[in-house]
Amino acid sequence: MTNLTLTMGDITEQKADAVVNAANSSLLGGGGVDGAIHRRGGPGILEECKALRAADYAAGLPAGQAVATTAGRLPARWVIHTVGPVWSDTEDRSSTLASCYSESLRVADELGARTVAFPAISTGVYRWPLADAARIALSTVRAARTENVTEARFVLFGQEAHDVFAETLRALEQGAD
Ligand code: ADP
């Protein structure tokens, strides 16, 4: 079973086998987590992303899917890029957000990663309400079965996000008792 941990900090500083990027479909960089990963990780990550676009992902990476590249100069071995859904008031895209976590874990497991660091996917530029995103993220990772991954670490950017994730995790654990 995967051990689920929460920490506050910058995902680009995490020592983990794999760090998950809240990418966009283009795979060519953006703001938030994506911008920070490419800035800190150096040009090697973008080069591999461009190669992916030239090969299997000519139309971009669809929301809910995940793909790995090198982590460049980050203190990790791999970056797993996944594309979160943009929040919608009219359409329920929860299964796509859940898929970002389960697919990232599946890719991590295939790579042989033992530790994986996740950001709060879709809660920045894509505007997903934090508490709902936390519920989907934590319940999906808790339910996932992995062969190699022993730690899934949520890296929350600031006190508010950390508190919401901690409270949501507590509620899920109580509900499971
Ligand atoms: P999305 O486009 O999926 O919404 P963002 O990168 O805009 O992705 O934001 C996702 C979450 O990551 C937000 O909660 C944001 O505050 C947080 N975040 C931004 N930069 C970092 C970072 N360097 N490390 C960890 N989390 C970050």
PDB file of C-alpha atoms and ligand atoms in Angstrom:
ATOM      1  CA  MET A   1       0.000   0.000   0.000  1.00  0.00           C
ATOM      2  CA  THR A   2       1.125   3.522  -0.765  1.00  0.00           C
ATOM      3  CA  ASN A   3       1.956   5.694   2.209  1.00  0.00           C
ATOM      4  CA  LEU A   4       0.289   9.072   1.770  1.00  0.00           C
ATOM      5  CA  THR A   5       2.088  12.132   3.170  1.00  0.00           C
ATOM      6  CA  LEU A   6       1.505  15.897   3.093  1.00  0.00           C
ATOM      7  CA  THR A   7       4.122  18.597   3.147  1.00  0.00           C
ATOM      8  CA  MET A   8       4.249  22.312   2.493  1.00  0.00           C
ATOM      9  CA  GLY A   9       6.787  23.620   0.017  1.00  0.00           C
ATOM     10  CA  ASP A  10       7.999  23.979  -3.540  1.00  0.00           C
ATOM     11  CA  ILE A  11       7.702  20.835  -5.617  1.00  0.00           C
ATOM     12  CA  THR A  12      10.916  21.643  -7.522  1.00  0.00           C
ATOM     13  CA  GLU A  13      12.881  21.211  -4.292  1.00  0.00           C
ATOM     14  CA  GLN A  14      11.495  17.772  -3.465  1.00  0.00           C
ATOM     15  CA  LYS A  15      13.811  14.805  -3.379  1.00  0.00           C
ATOM     16  CA  ALA A  16      11.647  12.097  -4.852  1.00  0.00           C
ATOM     17  CA  ASP A  17      12.019   9.524  -7.588  1.00  0.00           C
ATOM     18  CA  ALA A  18       9.314  11.252  -9.604  1.00  0.00           C
ATOM     19  CA  VAL A  19       7.702  14.668  -9.404  1.00  0.00           C
ATOM     20  CA  VAL A  20       4.366  15.261 -11.096  1.00  0.00           C
ATOM     21  CA  ASN A  21       3.931  18.344 -13.242  1.00  0.00           C
ATOM     22  CA  ALA A  22       0.562  20.112 -13.542  1.00  0.00           C
ATOM     23  CA  ALA A  23       1.225  20.611 -17.235  1.00  0.00           C
ATOM     24  CA  ASN A  24      -0.969  21.837 -20.049  1.00  0.00           C
ATOM     25  CA  SER A  25      -1.791  19.892 -23.202  1.00  0.00           C
ATOM     26  CA  SER A  26       0.938  21.547 -25.257  1.00  0.00           C
ATOM     27  CA  LEU A  27       3.657  20.057 -22.998  1.00  0.00           C
ATOM     28  CA  LEU A  28       5.671  23.137 -23.908  1.00  0.00           C
ATOM     29  CA  GLY A  29       5.583  24.901 -20.566  1.00  0.00           C
ATOM     30  CA  GLY A  30       3.313  27.370 -18.804  1.00  0.00           C
ATOM     31  CA  GLY A  31       2.899  29.122 -15.464  1.00  0.00           C
ATOM     32  CA  GLY A  32       2.626  27.820 -11.906  1.00  0.00           C
ATOM     33  CA  VAL A  33       4.129  24.391 -11.259  1.00  0.00           C
ATOM     34  CA  ASP A  34       4.880  23.906 -14.953  1.00  0.00           C
ATOM     35  CA  GLY A  35       6.910  27.118 -15.205  1.00  0.00           C
ATOM     36  CA  ALA A  36       8.800  26.351 -12.001  1.00  0.00           C
ATOM     37  CA  ILE A  37       9.687  22.805 -13.116  1.00  0.00           C
ATOM     38  CA  HIS A  38      11.051  23.930 -16.478  1.00  0.00           C
ATOM     39  CA  ARG A  39      12.935  26.858 -14.915  1.00  0.00           C
ATOM     40  CA  ARG A  40      14.576  24.789 -12.219  1.00  0.00           C
ATOM     41  CA  GLY A  41      14.917  21.600 -14.228  1.00  0.00           C
ATOM     42  CA  GLY A  42      16.634  23.210 -17.201  1.00  0.00           C
ATOM     43  CA  PRO A  43      16.194  22.748 -20.957  1.00  0.00           C
ATOM     44  CA  GLY A  44      16.508  18.940 -20.994  1.00  0.00           C
ATOM     45  CA  ILE A  45      12.893  18.547 -19.888  1.00  0.00           C
ATOM     46  CA  LEU A  46      11.552  20.785 -22.656  1.00  0.00           C
ATOM     47  CA  GLU A  47      13.640  18.957 -25.241  1.00  0.00           C
ATOM     48  CA  GLU A  48      12.044  15.648 -24.266  1.00  0.00           C
ATOM     49  CA  CYS A  49       8.597  17.247 -24.241  1.00  0.00           C
ATOM     50  CA  LYS A  50       9.182  18.507 -27.783  1.00  0.00           C
ATOM     51  CA  ALA A  51      10.244  15.008 -28.828  1.00  0.00           C
ATOM     52  CA  LEU A  52       7.016  13.611 -27.357  1.00  0.00           C
ATOM     53  CA  ARG A  53       5.020  16.163 -29.355  1.00  0.00           C
ATOM     54  CA  ALA A  54       6.877  15.149 -32.493  1.00  0.00           C
ATOM     55  CA  ALA A  55       6.181  11.457 -31.880  1.00  0.00           C
ATOM     56  CA  ASP A  56       3.222  10.062 -29.919  1.00  0.00           C
ATOM     57  CA  TYR A  57       1.537  13.303 -28.867  1.00  0.00           C
ATOM     58  CA  ALA A  58       1.331  15.437 -32.003  1.00  0.00           C
ATOM     59  CA  ALA A  59      -2.028  16.829 -30.851  1.00  0.00           C
ATOM     60  CA  GLY A  60      -0.813  17.344 -27.290  1.00  0.00           C
ATOM     61  CA  LEU A  61      -1.391  15.344 -24.115  1.00  0.00           C
ATOM     62  CA  PRO A  62      -5.109  14.970 -23.367  1.00  0.00           C
ATOM     63  CA  ALA A  63      -6.426  15.952 -19.926  1.00  0.00           C
ATOM     64  CA  GLY A  64      -6.336  13.038 -17.482  1.00  0.00           C
ATOM     65  CA  GLN A  65      -3.355  11.300 -19.115  1.00  0.00           C
ATOM     66  CA  ALA A  66       0.273  11.216 -17.950  1.00  0.00           C
ATOM     67  CA  VAL A  67       3.675  10.833 -19.580  1.00  0.00           C
ATOM     68  CA  ALA A  68       7.232  10.828 -18.182  1.00  0.00           C
ATOM     69  CA  THR A  69      10.433  12.652 -19.109  1.00  0.00           C
ATOM     70  CA  THR A  70      13.794  13.179 -17.469  1.00  0.00           C
ATOM     71  CA  ALA A  71      13.825  15.536 -14.480  1.00  0.00           C
ATOM     72  CA  GLY A  72      16.851  17.432 -15.792  1.00  0.00           C
ATOM     73  CA  ARG A  73      18.541  19.252 -12.931  1.00  0.00           C
ATOM     74  CA  LEU A  74      15.745  18.663 -10.414  1.00  0.00           C
ATOM     75  CA  PRO A  75      16.567  16.409  -7.441  1.00  0.00           C
ATOM     76  CA  ALA A  76      14.370  13.694  -8.939  1.00  0.00           C
ATOM     77  CA  ARG A  77      14.782  11.065 -11.627  1.00  0.00           C
ATOM     78  CA  TRP A  78      11.643  11.690 -13.607  1.00  0.00           C
ATOM     79  CA  VAL A  79       9.016  14.327 -14.206  1.00  0.00           C
ATOM     80  CA  ILE A  80       5.587  12.867 -14.877  1.00  0.00           C
ATOM     81  CA  HIS A  81       3.550  15.384 -16.850  1.00  0.00           C
ATOM     82  CA  THR A  82      -0.204  15.245 -16.466  1.00  0.00           C
ATOM     83  CA  VAL A  83      -2.871  17.648 -17.663  1.00  0.00           C
ATOM     84  CA  GLY A  84      -5.596  18.560 -15.214  1.00  0.00           C
ATOM     85  CA  PRO A  85      -9.073  19.556 -16.322  1.00  0.00           C
ATOM     86  CA  VAL A  86     -10.058  23.223 -16.205  1.00  0.00           C
ATOM     87  CA  TRP A  87     -12.758  23.735 -13.541  1.00  0.00           C
ATOM     88  CA  SER A  88     -16.256  23.952 -14.997  1.00  0.00           C
ATOM     89  CA  ASP A  89     -19.423  25.218 -13.281  1.00  0.00           C
ATOM     90  CA  THR A  90     -21.605  23.299 -15.695  1.00  0.00           C
ATOM     91  CA  GLU A  91     -19.818  20.001 -16.332  1.00  0.00           C
ATOM     92  CA  ASP A  92     -18.535  17.447 -13.814  1.00  0.00           C
ATOM     93  CA  ARG A  93     -14.917  16.778 -14.736  1.00  0.00           C
ATOM     94  CA  SER A  94     -14.040  14.968 -11.496  1.00  0.00           C
ATOM     95  CA  SER A  95     -13.209  11.695 -13.221  1.00  0.00           C
ATOM     96  CA  THR A  96     -10.635  13.488 -15.381  1.00  0.00           C
ATOM     97  CA  LEU A  97      -9.005  14.995 -12.306  1.00  0.00           C
ATOM     98  CA  ALA A  98      -8.985  11.581 -10.587  1.00  0.00           C
ATOM     99  CA  SER A  99      -7.430  10.091 -13.711  1.00  0.00           C
ATOM    100  CA  CYS A 100      -4.499  12.539 -13.473  1.00  0.00           C
ATOM    101  CA  TYR A 101      -3.571  10.958 -10.137  1.00  0.00           C
ATOM    102  CA  SER A 102      -4.220   7.330 -11.052  1.00  0.00           C
ATOM    103  CA  GLU A 103      -2.450   7.613 -14.418  1.00  0.00           C
ATOM    104  CA  SER A 104       0.540   9.421 -12.879  1.00  0.00           C
ATOM    105  CA  LEU A 105       0.834   6.668 -10.294  1.00  0.00           C
ATOM    106  CA  ARG A 106       0.532   4.008 -12.982  1.00  0.00           C
ATOM    107  CA  VAL A 107       3.357   5.642 -14.976  1.00  0.00           C
ATOM    108  CA  ALA A 108       5.465   6.013 -11.808  1.00  0.00           C
ATOM    109  CA  ASP A 109       4.921   2.371 -10.975  1.00  0.00           C
ATOM    110  CA  GLU A 110       5.946   1.307 -14.488  1.00  0.00           C
ATOM    111  CA  LEU A 111       9.139   3.343 -14.179  1.00  0.00           C
ATOM    112  CA  GLY A 112       9.950   1.670 -10.872  1.00  0.00           C
ATOM    113  CA  ALA A 113       9.626   4.891  -8.858  1.00  0.00           C
ATOM    114  CA  ARG A 114       9.201   4.391  -5.128  1.00  0.00           C
ATOM    115  CA  THR A 115       8.518   7.985  -4.075  1.00  0.00           C
ATOM    116  CA  VAL A 116       6.262  10.358  -6.023  1.00  0.00           C
ATOM    117  CA  ALA A 117       5.595  14.046  -5.278  1.00  0.00           C
ATOM    118  CA  PHE A 118       2.275  15.548  -6.432  1.00  0.00           C
ATOM    119  CA  PRO A 119       1.126  19.169  -6.604  1.00  0.00           C
ATOM    120  CA  ALA A 120      -2.546  20.071  -6.146  1.00  0.00           C
ATOM    121  CA  ILE A 121      -3.415  19.584  -9.815  1.00  0.00           C
ATOM    122  CA  SER A 122      -5.955  22.000 -11.365  1.00  0.00           C
ATOM    123  CA  THR A 123      -6.163  24.249  -8.275  1.00  0.00           C
ATOM    124  CA  GLY A 124      -4.139  27.131  -9.750  1.00  0.00           C
ATOM    125  CA  VAL A 125      -4.717  28.603 -13.181  1.00  0.00           C
ATOM    126  CA  TYR A 126      -7.397  25.903 -13.790  1.00  0.00           C
ATOM    127  CA  ARG A 127      -9.447  27.226 -10.808  1.00  0.00           C
ATOM    128  CA  TRP A 128     -10.648  23.943  -9.232  1.00  0.00           C
ATOM    129  CA  PRO A 129     -11.942  24.683  -5.695  1.00  0.00           C
ATOM    130  CA  LEU A 130      -9.289  23.495  -3.260  1.00  0.00           C
ATOM    131  CA  ALA A 131     -11.413  21.383  -0.899  1.00  0.00           C
ATOM    132  CA  ASP A 132     -13.061  19.477  -3.725  1.00  0.00           C
ATOM    133  CA  ALA A 133      -9.731  18.992  -5.499  1.00  0.00           C
ATOM    134  CA  ALA A 134      -8.233  17.713  -2.232  1.00  0.00           C
ATOM    135  CA  ARG A 135     -11.070  15.196  -1.773  1.00  0.00           C
ATOM    136  CA  ILE A 136     -10.611  13.832  -5.310  1.00  0.00           C
ATOM    137  CA  ALA A 137      -6.796  13.791  -5.095  1.00  0.00           C
ATOM    138  CA  LEU A 138      -6.571  12.092  -1.710  1.00  0.00           C
ATOM    139  CA  SER A 139      -9.338   9.547  -2.246  1.00  0.00           C
ATOM    140  CA  THR A 140      -7.898   8.539  -5.633  1.00  0.00           C
ATOM    141  CA  VAL A 141      -4.378   8.056  -4.303  1.00  0.00           C
ATOM    142  CA  ARG A 142      -5.656   6.208  -1.232  1.00  0.00           C
ATOM    143  CA  ALA A 143      -7.552   3.770  -3.436  1.00  0.00           C
ATOM    144  CA  ALA A 144      -4.695   3.177  -5.897  1.00  0.00           C
ATOM    145  CA  ARG A 145      -2.818  -0.115  -5.816  1.00  0.00           C
ATOM    146  CA  THR A 146       0.883   0.090  -6.682  1.00  0.00           C
ATOM    147  CA  GLU A 147       3.690  -2.414  -7.046  1.00  0.00           C
ATOM    148  CA  ASN A 148       6.678  -0.123  -6.603  1.00  0.00           C
ATOM    149  CA  VAL A 149       5.445   3.211  -5.280  1.00  0.00           C
ATOM    150  CA  THR A 150       5.609   3.256  -1.496  1.00  0.00           C
ATOM    151  CA  GLU A 151       5.149   6.996  -0.875  1.00  0.00           C
ATOM    152  CA  ALA A 152       2.822   9.488  -2.534  1.00  0.00           C
ATOM    153  CA  ARG A 153       3.700  12.930  -1.179  1.00  0.00           C
ATOM    154  CA  PHE A 154       1.425  15.917  -1.703  1.00  0.00           C
ATOM    155  CA  VAL A 155       3.445  19.121  -1.864  1.00  0.00           C
ATOM    156  CA  LEU A 156       1.179  22.006  -0.967  1.00  0.00           C
ATOM    157  CA  PHE A 157       2.129  25.531  -1.868  1.00  0.00           C
ATOM    158  CA  GLY A 158       1.283  27.548   1.230  1.00  0.00           C
ATOM    159  CA  GLN A 159      -0.473  27.142   4.546  1.00  0.00           C
ATOM    160  CA  GLU A 160      -4.033  27.352   3.266  1.00  0.00           C
ATOM    161  CA  ALA A 161      -3.607  24.527   0.758  1.00  0.00           C
ATOM    162  CA  HIS A 162      -1.787  22.441   3.366  1.00  0.00           C
ATOM    163  CA  ASP A 163      -4.583  22.967   5.923  1.00  0.00           C
ATOM    164  CA  VAL A 164      -7.306  22.055   3.462  1.00  0.00           C
ATOM    165  CA  PHE A 165      -5.499  18.858   2.440  1.00  0.00           C
ATOM    166  CA  ALA A 166      -4.794  17.919   6.061  1.00  0.00           C
ATOM    167  CA  GLU A 167      -8.427  18.437   7.063  1.00  0.00           C
ATOM    168  CA  THR A 168      -9.694  16.488   4.048  1.00  0.00           C
ATOM    169  CA  LEU A 169      -7.322  13.605   4.762  1.00  0.00           C
ATOM    170  CA  ARG A 170      -8.488  13.471   8.367  1.00  0.00           C
ATOM    171  CA  ALA A 171     -12.126  13.345   7.240  1.00  0.00           C
ATOM    172  CA  LEU A 172     -11.409  10.558   4.742  1.00  0.00           C
ATOM    173  CA  GLU A 173      -9.538   8.521   7.341  1.00  0.00           C
ATOM    174  CA  GLN A 174     -12.356   8.911   9.855  1.00  0.00           C
ATOM    175  CA  GLY A 175     -14.901   7.944   7.217  1.00  0.00           C
ATOM    176  CA  ALA A 176     -12.961   4.771   6.507  1.00  0.00           C
ATOM    177  CA  ASP A 177     -12.983   3.623  10.149  1.00  0.00           C
TER     178      ASP A 177
HETATM  179  P1  ADP B   1      -3.197  24.077 -12.870  1.00  0.00           P
HETATM  180  O1  ADP B   1      -2.993  24.740 -14.214  1.00  0.00           O
HETATM  181  O2  ADP B   1      -3.337  22.562 -12.972  1.00  0.00           O
HETATM  182  O3  ADP B   1      -4.250  24.731 -12.064  1.00  0.00           O
HETATM  183  P2  ADP B   1      -1.012  25.442 -11.421  1.00  0.00           P
HETATM  184  O4  ADP B   1       0.433  25.156 -11.585  1.00  0.00           O
HETATM  185  O5  ADP B   1      -1.515  26.764 -11.900  1.00  0.00           O
HETATM  186  O6  ADP B   1      -1.775  24.219 -12.134  1.00  0.00           O
HETATM  187  O7  ADP B   1      -1.409  25.282  -9.897  1.00  0.00           O
HETATM  188  C1  ADP B   1      -1.598  24.057  -9.235  1.00  0.00           C
HETATM  189  C2  ADP B   1      -1.330  24.234  -7.750  1.00  0.00           C
HETATM  190  O8  ADP B   1       0.080  24.239  -7.535  1.00  0.00           O
HETATM  191  C3  ADP B   1      -1.836  25.528  -7.142  1.00  0.00           C
HETATM  192  O9  ADP B   1      -2.429  25.204  -5.887  1.00  0.00           O
HETATM  193  C4  ADP B   1      -0.586  26.385  -6.973  1.00  0.00           C
HETATM  194  O10 ADP B   1      -0.700  27.245  -5.853  1.00  0.00           O
HETATM  195  C5  ADP B   1       0.457  25.332  -6.703  1.00  0.00           C
HETATM  196  N1  ADP B   1       1.850  25.688  -7.032  1.00  0.00           N
HETATM  197  C6  ADP B   1       2.323  26.703  -7.797  1.00  0.00           C
HETATM  198  N2  ADP B   1       3.673  26.668  -7.860  1.00  0.00           N
HETATM  199  C7  ADP B   1       4.072  25.585  -7.118  1.00  0.00           C
HETATM  200  C8  ADP B   1       5.347  25.001  -6.770  1.00  0.00           C
HETATM  201  N3  ADP B   1       6.495  25.536  -7.202  1.00  0.00           N
HETATM  202  N4  ADP B   1       5.354  23.902  -5.986  1.00  0.00           N
HETATM  203  C9  ADP B   1       4.197  23.343  -5.541  1.00  0.00           C
HETATM  204  N5  ADP B   1       2.974  23.836  -5.834  1.00  0.00           N
HETATM  205  C10 ADP B   1       2.910  24.948  -6.596  1.00  0.00           C
END
